Coordinates of C-alpha atoms and ligand atoms in Angstrom, one line a residue:
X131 CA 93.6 -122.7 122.0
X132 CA 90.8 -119.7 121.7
X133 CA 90.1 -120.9 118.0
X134 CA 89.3 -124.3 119.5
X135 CA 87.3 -123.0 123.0
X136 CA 85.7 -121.0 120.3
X137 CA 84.4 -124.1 118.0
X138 CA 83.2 -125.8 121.0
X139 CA 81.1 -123.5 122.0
X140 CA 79.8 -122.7 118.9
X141 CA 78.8 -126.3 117.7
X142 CA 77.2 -127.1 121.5
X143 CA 75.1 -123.5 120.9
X144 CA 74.0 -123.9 117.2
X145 CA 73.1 -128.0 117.4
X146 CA 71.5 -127.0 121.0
X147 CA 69.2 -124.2 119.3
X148 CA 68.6 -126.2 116.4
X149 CA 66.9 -129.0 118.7
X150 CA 65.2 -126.0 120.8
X151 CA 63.4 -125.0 117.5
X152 CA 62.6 -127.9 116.3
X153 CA 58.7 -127.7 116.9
X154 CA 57.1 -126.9 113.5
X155 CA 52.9 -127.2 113.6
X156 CA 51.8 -127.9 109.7
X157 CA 49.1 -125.2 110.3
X158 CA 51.5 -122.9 110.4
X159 CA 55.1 -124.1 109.4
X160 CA 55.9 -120.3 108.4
X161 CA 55.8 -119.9 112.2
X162 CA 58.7 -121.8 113.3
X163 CA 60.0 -121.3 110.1
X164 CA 60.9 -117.3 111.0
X165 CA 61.8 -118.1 114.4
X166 CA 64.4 -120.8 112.5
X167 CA 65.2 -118.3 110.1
X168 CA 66.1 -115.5 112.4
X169 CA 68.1 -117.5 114.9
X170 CA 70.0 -119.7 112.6
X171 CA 71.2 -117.2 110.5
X172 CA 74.8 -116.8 111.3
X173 CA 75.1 -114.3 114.2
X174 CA 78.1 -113.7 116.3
X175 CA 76.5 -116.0 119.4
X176 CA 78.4 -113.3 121.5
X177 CA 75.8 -113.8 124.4
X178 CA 75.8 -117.7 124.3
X179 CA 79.5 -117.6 124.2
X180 CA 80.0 -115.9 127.3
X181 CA 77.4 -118.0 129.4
X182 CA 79.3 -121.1 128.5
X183 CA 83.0 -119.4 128.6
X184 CA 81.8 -118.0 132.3
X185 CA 80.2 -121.2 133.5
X186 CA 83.1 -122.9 132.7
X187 CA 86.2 -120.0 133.9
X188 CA 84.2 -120.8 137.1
X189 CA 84.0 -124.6 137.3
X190 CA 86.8 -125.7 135.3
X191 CA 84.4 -127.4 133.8
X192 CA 85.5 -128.0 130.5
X193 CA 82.2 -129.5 129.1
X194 CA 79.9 -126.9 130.1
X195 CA 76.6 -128.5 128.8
X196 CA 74.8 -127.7 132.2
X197 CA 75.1 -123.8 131.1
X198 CA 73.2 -124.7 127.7
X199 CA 69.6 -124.1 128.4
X200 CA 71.0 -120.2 129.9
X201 CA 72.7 -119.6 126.9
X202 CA 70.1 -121.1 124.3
X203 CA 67.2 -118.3 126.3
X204 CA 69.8 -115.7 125.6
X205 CA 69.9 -116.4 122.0
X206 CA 66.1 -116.5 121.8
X207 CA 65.9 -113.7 123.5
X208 CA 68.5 -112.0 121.4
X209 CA 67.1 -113.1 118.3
X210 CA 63.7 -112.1 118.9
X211 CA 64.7 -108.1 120.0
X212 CA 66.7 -108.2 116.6
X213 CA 63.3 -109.1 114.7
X214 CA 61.0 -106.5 116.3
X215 CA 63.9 -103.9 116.1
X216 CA 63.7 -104.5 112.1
X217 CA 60.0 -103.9 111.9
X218 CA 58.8 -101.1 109.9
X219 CA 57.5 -99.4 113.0
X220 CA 61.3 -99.3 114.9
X221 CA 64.3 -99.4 112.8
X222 CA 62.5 -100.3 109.6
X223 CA 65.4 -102.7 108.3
X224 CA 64.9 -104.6 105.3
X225 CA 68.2 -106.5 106.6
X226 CA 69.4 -108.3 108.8
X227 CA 73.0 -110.4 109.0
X228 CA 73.7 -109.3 105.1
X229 CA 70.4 -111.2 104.8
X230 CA 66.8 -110.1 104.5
X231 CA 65.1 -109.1 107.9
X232 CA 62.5 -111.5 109.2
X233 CA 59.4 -109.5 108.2
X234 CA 61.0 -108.3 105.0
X235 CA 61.0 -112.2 104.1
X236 CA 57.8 -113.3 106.2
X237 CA 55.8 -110.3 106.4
X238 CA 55.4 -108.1 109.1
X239 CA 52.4 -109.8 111.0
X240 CA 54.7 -113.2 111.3
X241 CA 57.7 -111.4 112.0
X242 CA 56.0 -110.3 115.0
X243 CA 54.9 -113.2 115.9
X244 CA 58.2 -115.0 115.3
X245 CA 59.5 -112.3 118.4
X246 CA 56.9 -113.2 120.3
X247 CA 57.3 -116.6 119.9
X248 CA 60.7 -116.4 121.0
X249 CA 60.9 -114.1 123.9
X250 CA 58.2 -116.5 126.1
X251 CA 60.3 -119.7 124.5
X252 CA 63.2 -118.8 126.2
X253 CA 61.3 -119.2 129.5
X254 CA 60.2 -122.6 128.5
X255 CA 63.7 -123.4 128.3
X256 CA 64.7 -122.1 131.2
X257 CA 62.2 -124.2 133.2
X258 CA 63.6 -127.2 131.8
X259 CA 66.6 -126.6 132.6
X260 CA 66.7 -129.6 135.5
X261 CA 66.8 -131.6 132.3
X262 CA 70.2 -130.5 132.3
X263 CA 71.3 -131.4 135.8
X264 CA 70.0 -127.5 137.0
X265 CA 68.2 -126.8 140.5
X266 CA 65.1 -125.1 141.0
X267 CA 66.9 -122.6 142.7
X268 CA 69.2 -121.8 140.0
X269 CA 66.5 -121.5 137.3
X270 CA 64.1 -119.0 139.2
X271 CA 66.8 -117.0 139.4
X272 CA 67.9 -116.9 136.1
X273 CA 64.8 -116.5 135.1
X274 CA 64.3 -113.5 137.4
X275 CA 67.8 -111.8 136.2
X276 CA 66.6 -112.8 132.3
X277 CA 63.4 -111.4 132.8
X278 CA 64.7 -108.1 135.0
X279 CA 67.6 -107.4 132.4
X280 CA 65.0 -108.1 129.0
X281 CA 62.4 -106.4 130.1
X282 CA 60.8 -103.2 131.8
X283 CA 63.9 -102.0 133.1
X284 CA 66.3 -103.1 130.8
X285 CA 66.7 -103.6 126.8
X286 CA 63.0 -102.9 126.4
X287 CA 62.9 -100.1 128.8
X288 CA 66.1 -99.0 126.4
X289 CA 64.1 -99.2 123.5
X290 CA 61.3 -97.2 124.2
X291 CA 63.3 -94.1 125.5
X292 CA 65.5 -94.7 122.0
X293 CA 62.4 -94.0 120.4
X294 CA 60.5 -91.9 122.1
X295 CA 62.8 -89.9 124.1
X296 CA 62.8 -86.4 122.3
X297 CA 65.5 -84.4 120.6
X298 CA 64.9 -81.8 123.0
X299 CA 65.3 -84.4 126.3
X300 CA 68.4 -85.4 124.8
X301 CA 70.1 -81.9 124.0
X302 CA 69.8 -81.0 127.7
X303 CA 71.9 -83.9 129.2
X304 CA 73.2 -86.2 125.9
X305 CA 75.8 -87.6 127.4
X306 CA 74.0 -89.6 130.1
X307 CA 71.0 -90.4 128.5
X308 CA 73.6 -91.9 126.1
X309 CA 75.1 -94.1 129.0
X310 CA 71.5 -94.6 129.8
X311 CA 71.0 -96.1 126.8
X312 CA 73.7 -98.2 125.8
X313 CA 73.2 -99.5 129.4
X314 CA 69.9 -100.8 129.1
X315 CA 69.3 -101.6 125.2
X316 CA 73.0 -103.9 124.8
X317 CA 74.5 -103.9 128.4
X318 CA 71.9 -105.2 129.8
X319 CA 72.0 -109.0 127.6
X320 CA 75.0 -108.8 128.0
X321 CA 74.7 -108.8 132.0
X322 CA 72.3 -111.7 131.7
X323 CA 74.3 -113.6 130.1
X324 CA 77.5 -113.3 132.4
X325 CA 75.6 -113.8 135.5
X326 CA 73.2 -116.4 134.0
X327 CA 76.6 -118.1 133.7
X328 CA 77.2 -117.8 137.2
X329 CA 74.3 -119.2 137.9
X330 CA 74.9 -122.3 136.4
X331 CA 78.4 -122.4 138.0
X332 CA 76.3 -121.7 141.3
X333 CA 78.7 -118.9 141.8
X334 CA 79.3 -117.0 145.2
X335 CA 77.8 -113.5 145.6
X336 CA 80.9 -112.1 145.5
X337 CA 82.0 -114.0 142.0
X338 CA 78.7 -112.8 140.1
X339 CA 79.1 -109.0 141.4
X340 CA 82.7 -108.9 140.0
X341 CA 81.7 -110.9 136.8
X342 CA 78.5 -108.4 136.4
X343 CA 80.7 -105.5 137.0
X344 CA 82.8 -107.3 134.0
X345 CA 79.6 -107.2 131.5
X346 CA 78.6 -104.0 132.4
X347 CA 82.0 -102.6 131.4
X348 CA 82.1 -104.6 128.3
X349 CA 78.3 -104.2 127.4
X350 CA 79.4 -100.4 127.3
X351 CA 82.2 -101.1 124.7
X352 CA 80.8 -103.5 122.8
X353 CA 78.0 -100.5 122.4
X354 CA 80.6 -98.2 121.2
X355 CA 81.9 -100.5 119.3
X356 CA 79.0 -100.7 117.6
X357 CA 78.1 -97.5 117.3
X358 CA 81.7 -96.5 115.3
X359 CA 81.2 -99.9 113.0
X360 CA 77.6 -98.1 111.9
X361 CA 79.0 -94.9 111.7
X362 CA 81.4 -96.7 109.0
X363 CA 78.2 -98.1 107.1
X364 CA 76.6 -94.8 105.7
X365 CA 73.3 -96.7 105.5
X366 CA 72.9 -96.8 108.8
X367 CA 73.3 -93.7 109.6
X368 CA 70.0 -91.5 111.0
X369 CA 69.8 -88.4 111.5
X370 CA 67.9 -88.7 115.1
X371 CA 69.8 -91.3 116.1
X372 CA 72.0 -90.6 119.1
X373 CA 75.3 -92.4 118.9
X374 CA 79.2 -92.0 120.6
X375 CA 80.3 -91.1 117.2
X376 CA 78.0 -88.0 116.9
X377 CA 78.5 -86.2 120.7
X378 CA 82.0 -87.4 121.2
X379 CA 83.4 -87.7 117.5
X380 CA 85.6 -91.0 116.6
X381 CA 88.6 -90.6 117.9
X382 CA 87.3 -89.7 121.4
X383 CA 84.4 -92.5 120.8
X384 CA 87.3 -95.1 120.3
X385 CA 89.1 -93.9 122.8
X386 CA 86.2 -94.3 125.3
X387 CA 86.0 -97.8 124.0
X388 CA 89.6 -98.9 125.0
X389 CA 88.4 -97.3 128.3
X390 CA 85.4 -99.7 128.7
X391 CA 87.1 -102.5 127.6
X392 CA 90.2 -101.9 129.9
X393 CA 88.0 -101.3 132.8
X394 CA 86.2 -104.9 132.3
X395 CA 89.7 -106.7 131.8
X396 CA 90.5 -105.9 135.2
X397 CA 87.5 -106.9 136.9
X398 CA 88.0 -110.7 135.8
X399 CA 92.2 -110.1 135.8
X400 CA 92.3 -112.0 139.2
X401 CA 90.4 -115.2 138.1
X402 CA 92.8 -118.6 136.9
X403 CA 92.4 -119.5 133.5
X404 CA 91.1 -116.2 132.1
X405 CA 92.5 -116.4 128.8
X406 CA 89.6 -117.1 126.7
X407 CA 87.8 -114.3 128.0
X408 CA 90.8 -111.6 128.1
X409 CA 91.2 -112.8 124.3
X410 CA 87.2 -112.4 123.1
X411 CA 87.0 -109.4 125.2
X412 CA 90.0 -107.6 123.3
X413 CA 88.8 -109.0 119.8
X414 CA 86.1 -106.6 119.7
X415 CA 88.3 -103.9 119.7
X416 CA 89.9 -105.6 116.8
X417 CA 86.8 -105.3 114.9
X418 CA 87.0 -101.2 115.0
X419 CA 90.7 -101.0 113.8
Ligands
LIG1131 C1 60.4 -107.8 124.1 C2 62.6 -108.6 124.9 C3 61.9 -107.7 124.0 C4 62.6 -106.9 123.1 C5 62.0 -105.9 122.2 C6 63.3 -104.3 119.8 C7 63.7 -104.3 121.3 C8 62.6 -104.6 122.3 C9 65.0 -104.2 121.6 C10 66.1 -104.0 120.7 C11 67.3 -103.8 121.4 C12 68.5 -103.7 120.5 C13 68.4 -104.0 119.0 C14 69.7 -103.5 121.0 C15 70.9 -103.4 120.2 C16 71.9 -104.5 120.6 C17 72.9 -104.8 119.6 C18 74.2 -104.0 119.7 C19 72.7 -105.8 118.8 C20 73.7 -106.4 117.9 O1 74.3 -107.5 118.5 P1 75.3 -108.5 117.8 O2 76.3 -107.7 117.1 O3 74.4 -109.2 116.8 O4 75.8 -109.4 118.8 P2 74.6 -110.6 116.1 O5 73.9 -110.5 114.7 O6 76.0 -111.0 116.0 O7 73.8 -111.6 116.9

């Protein structure tokens, strides 16, 4: 039953994102061939997923094509903070998905522009989305969240105090500016893409709040998560870097992890046909054991 929600999902999200980047110009097919490159390239879809698994937890809705154009602007989006977190002047990652990073196979100028190119996309898409039976209404919205929870005070925001914030700024209060961080640099996506799947459900007030309050609990584990996966790759280990497993050590980092996680079960334990959700949300945790 997940295994199949799962495959559903997947195929609408990777044949929908395929058509969304289909616009090559033969000035410049290296263009949309990095954008291509860097989206297609075999990522989890978390983000996606959870739009269309939320849309359709709140509609019953078992075809949840409506939610498609949401969750396609998350992946662009997604993809695109991925590519400009691999540049030589952030993480400097020569790899990306076990393949190599965007500019280590384009060059850094494209790669740049391949980011660029799919951050304002994503918009575009959203726009469109009455092509998909969406309101206006609906769409600014989303587009407002997106935006909000993308930019200046959220992932980007994230990034900039991840690398500018000093060592010093850190020592004096880590464990916040840790929250801070995971908050806006991954929970933050994550948010957009719950409540942008609320949005296409047209979801009550009331819904979205308990469904953010889900992706904010989750967005916090799925950090840690994270953060205890890398701490397993010794390549990705920095010595700057501020992570769960450096101030709070792995037993207590996977421990705060089963804490997040439990905390975001319970927020959607009341809503029917939860399954789907309850069983991706506790697969994470899998992935750390
Ligand atoms: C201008 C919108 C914009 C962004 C640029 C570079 C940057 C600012 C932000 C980077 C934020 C970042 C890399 C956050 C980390 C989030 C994270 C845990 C990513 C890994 O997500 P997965 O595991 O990746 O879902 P896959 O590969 O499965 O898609």
């Amino acid at each position: 039953m997940f295994e199949a929600k799962l495959k559903k999902y997947l195929q609408l999200i990777e044949t929908n994102l395929k058509q969304f980047l289909s616009n090559s110009n033969e000035l410049c097919p290296n263009f949309s061939n990095s954008m291509a490159y860097s989206t297609l390239n075999g990522g989890k879809r978390l983000r996606p997923v959870l739009t269309l698994a939320i849309y359709e937890l709140l509609t019953k809705n078992q075809n949840p094509v409506a939610a498609i154009p949401f969750a396609c602007a998350l992946e662009f989006i997604h993809s695109g903070s991925l590519i400009h977190d691999d540049l030589p002047c952030m993480d400097n990652s020569s790899f990306r998905r076990d393949k190599p990073s965007c500019h280590a196979k384009f060059g850094e100028t494209m790669a740049v522009l391949a980011g660029d190119g799919l951050f304002l996309s994503a918009f575009k898409i959203l726009t469109e989305a009455n092509k998909f039976n969406l309101k206006n209404k609906q769409i600014v919205k989303a587009c407002a969240f997106l935006s909000e929870m993308a930019g200046m005070k959220g992932m980007v925001l994230g990034q900039a105090i991840d690398m500018f914030t000093t060592q010093q700024l850190y020592n004096n209060k880590r464990e916040n500016t840790l929250k801070i961080l995971a908050m806006l640099k991954t929970a933050s996506l994550i948010r957009a893409a719950c409540v942008l799947g609320c949005l296409a459900a047209d979801a009550t007030e009331q819904t979205t709040k308990q469904i953010d309050s889900y992706a904010i609990h989750f967005g916090l584990a799925f950090q840690i998560c994270d953060d205890i996966l890398d701490c397993e790759n010794e390549a990705e280990l920095e010595e700057n870097k501020l992570t769960y497993v450096k101030i709070f050590g792995l037993k207590q980092a996977v421990e705060q992890a089963k804490i997040q996680t439990e905390i975001a079960l319970n927020a959607i334990e009341n809503f029917e046909n939860n399954q789907f959700l309850i069983h991706l949300t506790k697969l994470m945790l899998k992935r750390i054991k």
